[in-house]
Coordinates of C-alpha atoms in Angstrom, one line a residue:
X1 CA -0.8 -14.9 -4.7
X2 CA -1.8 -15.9 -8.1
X3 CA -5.2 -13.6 -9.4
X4 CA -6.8 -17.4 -10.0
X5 CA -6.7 -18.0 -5.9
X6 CA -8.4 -15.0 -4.9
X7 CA -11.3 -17.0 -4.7
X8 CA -10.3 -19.4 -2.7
X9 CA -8.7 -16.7 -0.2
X10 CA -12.0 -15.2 -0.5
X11 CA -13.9 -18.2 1.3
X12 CA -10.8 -18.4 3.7
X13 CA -11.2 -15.1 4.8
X14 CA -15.0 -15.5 5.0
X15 CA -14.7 -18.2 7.3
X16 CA -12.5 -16.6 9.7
X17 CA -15.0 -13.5 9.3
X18 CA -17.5 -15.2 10.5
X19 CA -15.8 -17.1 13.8
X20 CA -14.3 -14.1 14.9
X21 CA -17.7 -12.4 14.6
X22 CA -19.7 -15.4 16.1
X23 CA -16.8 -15.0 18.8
X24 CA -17.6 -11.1 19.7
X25 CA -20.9 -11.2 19.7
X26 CA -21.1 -14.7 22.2
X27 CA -23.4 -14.3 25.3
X28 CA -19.8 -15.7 26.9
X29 CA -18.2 -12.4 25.8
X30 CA -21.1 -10.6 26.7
X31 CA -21.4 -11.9 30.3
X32 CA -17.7 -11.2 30.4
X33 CA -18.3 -7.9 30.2
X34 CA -21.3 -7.0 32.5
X35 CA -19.4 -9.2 35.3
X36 CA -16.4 -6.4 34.6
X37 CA -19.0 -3.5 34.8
X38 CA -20.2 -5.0 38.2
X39 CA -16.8 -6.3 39.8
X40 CA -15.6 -2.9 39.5
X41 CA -18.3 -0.8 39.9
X42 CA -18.4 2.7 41.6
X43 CA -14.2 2.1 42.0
X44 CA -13.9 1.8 38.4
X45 CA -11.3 4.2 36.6
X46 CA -11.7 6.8 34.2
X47 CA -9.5 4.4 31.7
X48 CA -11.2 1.5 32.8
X49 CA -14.8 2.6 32.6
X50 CA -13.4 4.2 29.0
X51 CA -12.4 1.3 27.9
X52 CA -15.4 -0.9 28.9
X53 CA -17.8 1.7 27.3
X54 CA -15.5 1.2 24.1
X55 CA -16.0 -2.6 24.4
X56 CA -19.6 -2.7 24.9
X57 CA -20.7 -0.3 22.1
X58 CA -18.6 -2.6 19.6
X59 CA -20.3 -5.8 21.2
X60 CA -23.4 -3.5 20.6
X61 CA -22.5 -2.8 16.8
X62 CA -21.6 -6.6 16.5
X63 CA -25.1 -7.9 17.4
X64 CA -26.8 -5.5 15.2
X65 CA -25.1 -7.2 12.1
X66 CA -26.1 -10.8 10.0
X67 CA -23.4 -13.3 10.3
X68 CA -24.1 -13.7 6.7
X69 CA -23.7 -10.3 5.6
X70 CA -20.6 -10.4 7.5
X71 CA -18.8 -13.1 4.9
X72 CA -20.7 -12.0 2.1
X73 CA -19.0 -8.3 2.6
X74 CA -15.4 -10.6 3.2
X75 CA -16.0 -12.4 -0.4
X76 CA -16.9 -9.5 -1.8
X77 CA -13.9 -7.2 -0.3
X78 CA -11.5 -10.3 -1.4
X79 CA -13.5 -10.7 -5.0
X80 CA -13.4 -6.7 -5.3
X81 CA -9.6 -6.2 -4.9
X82 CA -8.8 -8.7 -7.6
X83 CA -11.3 -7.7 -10.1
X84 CA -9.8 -3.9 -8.9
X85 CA -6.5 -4.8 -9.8
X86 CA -7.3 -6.8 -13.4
X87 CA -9.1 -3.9 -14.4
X88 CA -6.8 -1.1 -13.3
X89 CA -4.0 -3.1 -15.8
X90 CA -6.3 -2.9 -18.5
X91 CA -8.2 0.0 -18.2
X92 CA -11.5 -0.9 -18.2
X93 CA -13.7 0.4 -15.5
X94 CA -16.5 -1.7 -17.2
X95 CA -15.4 -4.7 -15.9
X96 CA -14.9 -3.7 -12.6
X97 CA -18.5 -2.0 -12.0
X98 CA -20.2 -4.8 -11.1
X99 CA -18.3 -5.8 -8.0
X100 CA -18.7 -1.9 -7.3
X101 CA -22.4 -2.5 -7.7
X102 CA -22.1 -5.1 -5.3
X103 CA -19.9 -3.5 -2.8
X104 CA -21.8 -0.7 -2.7
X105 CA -25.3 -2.8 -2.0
X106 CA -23.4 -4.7 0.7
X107 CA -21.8 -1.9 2.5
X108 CA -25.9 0.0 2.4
X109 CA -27.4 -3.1 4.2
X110 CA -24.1 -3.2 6.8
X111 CA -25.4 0.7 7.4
X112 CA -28.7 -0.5 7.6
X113 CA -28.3 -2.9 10.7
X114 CA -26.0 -0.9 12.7
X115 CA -28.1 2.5 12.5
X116 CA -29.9 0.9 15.9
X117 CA -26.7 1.0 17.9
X118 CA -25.6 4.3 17.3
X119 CA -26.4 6.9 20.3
X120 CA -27.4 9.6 17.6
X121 CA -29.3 9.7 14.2
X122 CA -26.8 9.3 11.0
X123 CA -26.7 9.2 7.1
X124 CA -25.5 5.5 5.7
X125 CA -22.3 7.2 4.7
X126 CA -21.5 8.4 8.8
X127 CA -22.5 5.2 10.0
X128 CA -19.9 3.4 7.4
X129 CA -17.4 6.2 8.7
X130 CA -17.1 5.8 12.3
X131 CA -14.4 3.0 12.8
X132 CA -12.2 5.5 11.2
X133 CA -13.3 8.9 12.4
X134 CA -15.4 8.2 15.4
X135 CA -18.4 10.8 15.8
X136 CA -18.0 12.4 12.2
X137 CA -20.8 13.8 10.3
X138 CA -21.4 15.2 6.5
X139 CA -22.0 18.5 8.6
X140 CA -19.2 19.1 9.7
X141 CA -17.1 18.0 7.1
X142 CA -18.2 20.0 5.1
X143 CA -18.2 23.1 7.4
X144 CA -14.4 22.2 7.6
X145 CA -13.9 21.7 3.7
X146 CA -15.4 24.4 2.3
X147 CA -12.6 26.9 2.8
X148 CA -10.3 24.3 1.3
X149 CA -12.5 24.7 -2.0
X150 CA -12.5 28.1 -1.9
X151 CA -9.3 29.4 -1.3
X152 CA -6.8 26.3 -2.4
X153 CA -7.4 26.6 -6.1
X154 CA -6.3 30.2 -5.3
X155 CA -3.1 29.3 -4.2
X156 CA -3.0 26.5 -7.0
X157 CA -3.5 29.2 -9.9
X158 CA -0.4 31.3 -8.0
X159 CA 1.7 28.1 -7.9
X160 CA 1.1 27.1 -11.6
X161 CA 2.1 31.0 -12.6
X162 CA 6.0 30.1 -11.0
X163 CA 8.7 28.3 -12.9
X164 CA 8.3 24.5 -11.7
X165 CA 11.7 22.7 -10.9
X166 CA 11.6 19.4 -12.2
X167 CA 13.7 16.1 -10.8
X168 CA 17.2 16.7 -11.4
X169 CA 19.3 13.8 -9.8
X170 CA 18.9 9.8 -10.5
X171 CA 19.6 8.4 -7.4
X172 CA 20.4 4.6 -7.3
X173 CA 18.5 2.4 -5.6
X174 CA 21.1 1.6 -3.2
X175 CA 21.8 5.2 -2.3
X176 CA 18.0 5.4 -1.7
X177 CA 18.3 2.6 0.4
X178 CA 21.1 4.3 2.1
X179 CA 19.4 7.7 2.8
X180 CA 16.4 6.2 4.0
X181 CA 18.0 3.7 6.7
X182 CA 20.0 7.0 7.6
X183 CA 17.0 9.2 8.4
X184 CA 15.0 6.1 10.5
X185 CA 18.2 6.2 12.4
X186 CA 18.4 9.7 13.4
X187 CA 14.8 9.4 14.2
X188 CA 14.8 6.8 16.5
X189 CA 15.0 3.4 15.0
X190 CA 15.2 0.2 17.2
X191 CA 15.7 -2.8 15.4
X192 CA 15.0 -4.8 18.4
X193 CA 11.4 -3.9 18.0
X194 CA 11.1 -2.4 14.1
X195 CA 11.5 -3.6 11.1
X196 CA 11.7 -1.9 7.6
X197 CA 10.9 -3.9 5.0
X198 CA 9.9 -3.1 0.7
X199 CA 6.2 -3.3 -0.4
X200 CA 4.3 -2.5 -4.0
X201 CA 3.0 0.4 -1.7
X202 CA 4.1 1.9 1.5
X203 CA 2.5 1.4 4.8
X204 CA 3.1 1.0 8.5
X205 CA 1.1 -2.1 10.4
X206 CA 1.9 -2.8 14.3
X207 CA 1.5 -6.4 15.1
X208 CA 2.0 -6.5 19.3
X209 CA 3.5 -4.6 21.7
X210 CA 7.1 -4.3 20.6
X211 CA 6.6 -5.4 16.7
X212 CA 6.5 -2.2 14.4
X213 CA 6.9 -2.9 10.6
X214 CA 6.8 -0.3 7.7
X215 CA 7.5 -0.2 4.6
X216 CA 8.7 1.4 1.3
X217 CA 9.5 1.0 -1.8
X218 CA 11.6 3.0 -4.8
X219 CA 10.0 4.6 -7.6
X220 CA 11.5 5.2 -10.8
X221 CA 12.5 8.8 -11.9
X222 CA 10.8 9.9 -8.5
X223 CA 14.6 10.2 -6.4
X224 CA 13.0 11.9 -3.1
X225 CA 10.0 9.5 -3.4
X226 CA 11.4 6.6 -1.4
X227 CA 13.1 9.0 1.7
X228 CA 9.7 11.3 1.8
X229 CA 8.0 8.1 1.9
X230 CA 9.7 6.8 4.7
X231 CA 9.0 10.0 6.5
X232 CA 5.3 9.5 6.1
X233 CA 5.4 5.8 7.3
X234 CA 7.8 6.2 10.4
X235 CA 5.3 9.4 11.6
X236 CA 2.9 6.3 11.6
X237 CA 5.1 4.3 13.3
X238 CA 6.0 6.8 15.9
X239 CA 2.6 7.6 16.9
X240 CA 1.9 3.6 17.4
X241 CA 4.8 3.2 19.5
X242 CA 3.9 6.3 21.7
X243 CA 0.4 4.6 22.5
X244 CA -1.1 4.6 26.1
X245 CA -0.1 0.1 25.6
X246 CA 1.9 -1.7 28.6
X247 CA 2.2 -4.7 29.0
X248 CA 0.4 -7.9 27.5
X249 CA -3.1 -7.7 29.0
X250 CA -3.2 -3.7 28.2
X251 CA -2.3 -4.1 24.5
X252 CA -5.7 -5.1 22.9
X253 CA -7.7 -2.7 24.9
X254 CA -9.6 0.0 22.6
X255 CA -8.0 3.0 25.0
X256 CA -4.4 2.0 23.5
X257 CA -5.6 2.1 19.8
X258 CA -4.9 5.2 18.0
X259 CA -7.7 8.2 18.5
X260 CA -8.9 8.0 14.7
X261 CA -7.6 7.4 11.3
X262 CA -7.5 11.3 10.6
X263 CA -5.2 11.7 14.3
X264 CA -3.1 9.2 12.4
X265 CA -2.7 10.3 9.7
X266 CA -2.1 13.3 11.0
X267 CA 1.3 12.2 12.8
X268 CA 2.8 10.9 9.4
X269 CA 1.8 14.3 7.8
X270 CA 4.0 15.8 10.9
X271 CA 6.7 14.3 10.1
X272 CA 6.5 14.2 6.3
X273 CA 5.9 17.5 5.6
X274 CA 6.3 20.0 8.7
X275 CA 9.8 18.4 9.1
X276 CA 11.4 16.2 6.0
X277 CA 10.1 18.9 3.4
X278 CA 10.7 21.8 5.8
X279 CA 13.7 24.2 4.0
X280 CA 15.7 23.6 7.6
X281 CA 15.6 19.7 7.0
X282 CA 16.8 20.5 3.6
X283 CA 20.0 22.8 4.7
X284 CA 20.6 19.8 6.8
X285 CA 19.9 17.1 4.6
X286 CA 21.4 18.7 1.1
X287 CA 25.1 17.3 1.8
X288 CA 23.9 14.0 2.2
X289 CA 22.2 13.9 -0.7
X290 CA 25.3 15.3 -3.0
X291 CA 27.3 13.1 -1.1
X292 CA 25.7 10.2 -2.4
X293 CA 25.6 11.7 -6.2
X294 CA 29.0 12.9 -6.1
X295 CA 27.7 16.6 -7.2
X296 CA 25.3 19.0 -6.4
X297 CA 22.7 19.0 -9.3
X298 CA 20.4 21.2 -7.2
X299 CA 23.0 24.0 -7.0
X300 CA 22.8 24.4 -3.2
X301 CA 20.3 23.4 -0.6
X302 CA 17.5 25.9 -1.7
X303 CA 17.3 23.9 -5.0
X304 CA 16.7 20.5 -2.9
X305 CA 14.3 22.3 -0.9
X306 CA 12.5 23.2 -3.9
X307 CA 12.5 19.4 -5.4
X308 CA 11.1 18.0 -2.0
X309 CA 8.5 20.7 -2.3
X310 CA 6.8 20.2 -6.1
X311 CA 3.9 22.3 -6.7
X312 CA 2.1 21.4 -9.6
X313 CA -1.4 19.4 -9.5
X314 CA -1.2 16.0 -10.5
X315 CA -4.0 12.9 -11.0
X316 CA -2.8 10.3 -9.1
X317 CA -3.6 11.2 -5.2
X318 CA -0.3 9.5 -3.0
X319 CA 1.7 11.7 -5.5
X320 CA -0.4 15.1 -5.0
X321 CA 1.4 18.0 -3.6
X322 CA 0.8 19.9 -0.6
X323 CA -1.5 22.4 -2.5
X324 CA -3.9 20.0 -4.1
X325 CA -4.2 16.8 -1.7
X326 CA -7.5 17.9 0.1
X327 CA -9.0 18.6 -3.5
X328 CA -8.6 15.1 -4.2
X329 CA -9.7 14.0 -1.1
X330 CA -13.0 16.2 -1.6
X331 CA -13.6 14.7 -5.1
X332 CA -13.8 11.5 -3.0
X333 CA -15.8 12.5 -0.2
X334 CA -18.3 14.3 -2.3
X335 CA -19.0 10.9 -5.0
X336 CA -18.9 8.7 -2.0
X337 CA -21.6 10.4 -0.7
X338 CA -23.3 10.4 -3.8
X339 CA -23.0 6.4 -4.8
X340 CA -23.9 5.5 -0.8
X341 CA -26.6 8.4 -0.7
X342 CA -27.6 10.0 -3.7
X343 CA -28.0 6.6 -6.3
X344 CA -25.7 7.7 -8.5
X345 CA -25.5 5.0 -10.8
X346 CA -22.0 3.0 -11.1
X347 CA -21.9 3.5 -14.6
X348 CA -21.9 6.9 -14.5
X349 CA -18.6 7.6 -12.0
X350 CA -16.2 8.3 -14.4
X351 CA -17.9 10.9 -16.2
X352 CA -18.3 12.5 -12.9
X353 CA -14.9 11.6 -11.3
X354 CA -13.5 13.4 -14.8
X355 CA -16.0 16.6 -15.1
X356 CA -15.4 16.8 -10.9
X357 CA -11.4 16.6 -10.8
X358 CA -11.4 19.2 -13.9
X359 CA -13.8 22.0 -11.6
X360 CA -11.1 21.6 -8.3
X361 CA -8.0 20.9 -10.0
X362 CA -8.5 21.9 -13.6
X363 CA -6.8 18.5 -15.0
X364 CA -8.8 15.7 -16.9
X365 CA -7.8 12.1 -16.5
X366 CA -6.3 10.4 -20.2
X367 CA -8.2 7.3 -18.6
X368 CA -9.7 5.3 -15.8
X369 CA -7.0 4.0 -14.5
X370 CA -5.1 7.5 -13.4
X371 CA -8.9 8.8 -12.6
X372 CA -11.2 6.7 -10.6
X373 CA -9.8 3.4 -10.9
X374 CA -6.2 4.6 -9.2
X375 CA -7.5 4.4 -5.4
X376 CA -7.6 0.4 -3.7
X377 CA -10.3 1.9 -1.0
X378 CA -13.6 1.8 -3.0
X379 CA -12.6 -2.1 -4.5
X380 CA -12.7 -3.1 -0.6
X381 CA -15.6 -1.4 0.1
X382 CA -13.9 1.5 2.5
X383 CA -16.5 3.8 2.3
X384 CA -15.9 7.3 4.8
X385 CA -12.4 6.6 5.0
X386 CA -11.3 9.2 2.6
X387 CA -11.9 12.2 4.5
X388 CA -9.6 11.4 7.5
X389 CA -6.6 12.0 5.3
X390 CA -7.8 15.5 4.6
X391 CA -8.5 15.6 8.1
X392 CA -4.7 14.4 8.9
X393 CA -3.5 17.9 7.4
X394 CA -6.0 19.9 9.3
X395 CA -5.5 18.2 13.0
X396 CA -1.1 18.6 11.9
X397 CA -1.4 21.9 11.2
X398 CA -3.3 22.6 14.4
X399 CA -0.7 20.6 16.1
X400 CA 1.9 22.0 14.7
X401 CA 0.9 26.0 16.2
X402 CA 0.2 24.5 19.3
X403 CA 3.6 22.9 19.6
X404 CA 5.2 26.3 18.7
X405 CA 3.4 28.0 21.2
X406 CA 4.7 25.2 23.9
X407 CA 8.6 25.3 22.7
X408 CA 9.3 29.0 22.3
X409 CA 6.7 30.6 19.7
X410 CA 7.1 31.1 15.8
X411 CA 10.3 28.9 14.8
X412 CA 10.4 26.5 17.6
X413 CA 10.1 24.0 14.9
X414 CA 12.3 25.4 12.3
X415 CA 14.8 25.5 14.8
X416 CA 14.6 22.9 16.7
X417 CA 15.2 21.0 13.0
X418 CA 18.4 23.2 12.4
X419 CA 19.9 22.0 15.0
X420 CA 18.7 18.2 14.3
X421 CA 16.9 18.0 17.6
X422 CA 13.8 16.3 16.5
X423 CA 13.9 14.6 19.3
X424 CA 12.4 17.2 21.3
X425 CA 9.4 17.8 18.8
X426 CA 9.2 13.8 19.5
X427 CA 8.6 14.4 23.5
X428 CA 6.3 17.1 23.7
X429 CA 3.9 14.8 20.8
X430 CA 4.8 12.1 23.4
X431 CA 3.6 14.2 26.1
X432 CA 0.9 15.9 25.0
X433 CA -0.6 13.6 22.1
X434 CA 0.2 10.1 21.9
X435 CA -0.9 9.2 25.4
X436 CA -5.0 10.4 24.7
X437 CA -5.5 7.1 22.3
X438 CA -9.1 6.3 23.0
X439 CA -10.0 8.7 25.5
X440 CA -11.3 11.2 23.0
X441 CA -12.7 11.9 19.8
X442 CA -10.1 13.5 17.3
X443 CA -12.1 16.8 17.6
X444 CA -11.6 16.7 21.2
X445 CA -8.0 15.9 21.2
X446 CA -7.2 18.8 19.1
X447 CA -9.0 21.4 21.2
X448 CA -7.7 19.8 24.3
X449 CA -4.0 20.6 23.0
X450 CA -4.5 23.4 21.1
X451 CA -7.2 25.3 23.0
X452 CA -9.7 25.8 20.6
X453 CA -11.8 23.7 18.1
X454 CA -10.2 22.4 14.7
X455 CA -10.6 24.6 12.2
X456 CA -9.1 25.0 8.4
X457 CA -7.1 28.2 8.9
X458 CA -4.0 27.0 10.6
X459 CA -3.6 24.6 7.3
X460 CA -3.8 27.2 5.2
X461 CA -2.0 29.6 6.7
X462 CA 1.1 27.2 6.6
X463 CA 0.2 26.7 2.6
X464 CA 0.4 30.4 2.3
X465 CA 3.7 30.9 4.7
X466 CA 5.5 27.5 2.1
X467 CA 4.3 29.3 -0.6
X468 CA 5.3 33.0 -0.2
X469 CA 8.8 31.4 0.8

């Protein structure tokens, strides 16, 4: 779309904001659902009286908001992203402020209505974070992140004392191509119901019951970028196909949709980083690789390992290393909190974004546009959806033990990858954590599989276990 019709896709999107809202909030829909309530009554299912109590507290939420606030947060989402991605080009975080300013006001008053329907007292900032991390609060979070602040710039200080390997192949674009259709292959790929298609940006959308898209895309004088990528974005994939969903009527129902955004994120992390970037993956992998180069410029598979593997703190977030990623995501959570919370003014976020990423990571941004104008979220108004991906390392890493424990203790995994049996990692995550969709918070899915509640120390004992290795 040209930038000049953002506009006009603005009031589009406004309008069809504001049917589907007048639509979910109708007295028909409403009646709907207290005539399922009573038809079913004391027979009603676990699932089924799940998945009614899921319906009615987002009919609940609906009603609580103004039909007008409702398109004017559309416009300004639609208005946001374009002004976002003018001012990223030039660098000039001046010109996007104002539709900050706005987003920001917008986003208070949506907090404002729907405090009523929520069961418990929250902040703004939980309130705006529950579609994507059901029952989170600033408590907890920061419970869980404050070992990530204390001991990963610890780890970050060893890492930047060791000899950094830097990119040593140039991969075409067509071997790229070829690699990555190679690894969706051996990981189950169905063309009958997939598709893998190129984007600016990768990502992984499901749009019915048998239609799951991702895609990727190849980054210049990044060679692993495009095949760790594709990792990430099938783990997304995988977890959406694995969904409690049958049939048409079941699909829409909140009990199939993923447990949270963190849960999910959590499943592409999986597969990303316990499994492509694992050093088994890579003894595995290596020939493949060198195949497609015609030489080995890694000088055996311990060298690839290595390059999949980069430790060394960078600005830009989506191309953070294993070591640094929560710190980013805490730099976010933390000046969320304090333009929704605290009245930080907009003018003053990238002196604060700079001073901020300098303390955890001990880098300074040359400008705005690799500091805090490189993320989309904020220009769409996605307040509290920045923690979930710290989150997503935490509920893998938990995951991950517990899977060990289930397949054979320490080195299930690793082994399981040696002899390029993924597949069975793949069952037990379709037995014991794809099905639980809805049913639970993402807390309670973790400590119903692993046995206790999620904690930081299982992530950072696998940081420390990489890194000694």
């Amino acid at each position: 779309m040209p930038a000049a019709g953002a506009p006009w896709r603005g009031e589009q999107l406004a309008l069809l904001a504001g049917q589907l809202h007048t639509r979910q909030t109708s007295s028909e829909y409403a009646e709907l659902l207290d005539a399922a309530e009573a038809e079913l009554g004391a027979e009603a299912t676990e699932e089924q009286r799940r998945n009614l109590q899921l319906l009615q507290l987002e009919l609940k939420r609906q009603r609580c908001l103004d039909p007008q606030l409702v398109s004017a947060i559309t416009q300004a989402q639609s208005r946001g992203n374009a002004i976002w991605q003018a001012a990223r080009a030039r660098n000039d975080f001046s010109a996007f402020a104002p539709a900050l300013k706005e987003l920001i006001k917008l986003r208070q008053q949506q907090a404002s209505q729907l405090a009523s329907a929520e069961s418990i007292a929250r902040s703004p900032w939980e309130i705006l974070a529950q579609p994507f991390e059901p029952d989170v609060s600033k408590a907890r979070l920061n419970q869980l992140f404050t070992p990530l602040k204390r001991e990963l710039p610890v780890l970050r200080e060893k890492a930047a004392a060791k000899p950094q390997i830097p990119p040593s192949a140039q991969l075409s674009e067509n071997s790229q191509n070829k690699l990555c259709a190679k690894l969706l292959q051996s990981w189950g790929y169905n063309e009958s119901c997939c598709q893998h298609s190129r984007s600016a940006h990768p990502f992984s959308c499901t749009l019915g019951p048998q239609d799951f898209r991702i895609t990727t895309r190849v980054v210049s004088g990044q060679p692993l970028s495009a095949f760790l990528a594709t990792a990430h974005e099938w783990g997304h994939s995988l977890y959406e196909q694995g969904l409690p969903r049958s049939g048409d009527h079941y699909f829409p129902w909140p009990l199939g949709d993923a447990t949270s955004m963190g849960v999910h994120e959590s499943q592409s992390l999986f597969w990303e980083c316990r499994v492509a970037r694992s050093k088994e993956f890579a003894g595995r992998w290596h020939p493949n690789f060198c195949a497609e180069l015609g030489s080995d410029p890694w000088n055996g598979s311990t060298g690839f390992w290595r390059s999949l593997n980069p430790l060394q703190p960078g600005l830009i977030r989506v191309e953070a290393d294993e070591l640094s990623y929560c710190l980013h995501i805490v730099l976010r959570f933390e000046l969320e909190l304090a333009l929704i919370e605290q009245e930080l003014p907009v003018e003053d976020l990238p002196q604060h974004w700079n001073q901020r990423l300098n303390e955890l990571l001990g880098i300074k941004p040359a400008n705005d546009s690799e500091g805090c104008l490189q993320d989309i979220h904020w220009a769409e108004g996605l307040f509290g959806y920045f923690p979930s991906y710290a989150l997503g390392h935490l509920i893998s890493a938990q995951l991950s033990e517990a899977m060990e424990k289930a397949l054979g203790g320490d080195g299930a995994i690793a082994t399981a990858i040696s002899a390029g049996q993924e597949s069975t990692l793949l069952q037990w995550l379709n037995q014991n954590v794809y099905p639980l969709g809805r049913s639970v918070n993402s807390e309670e899915l973790v400590e119903k599989v692993s046995g206790y509640p999620l904690s930081a120390d299982p992530f950072l004992n696998y940081l420390r276990n990489k890194f000694e290795q």
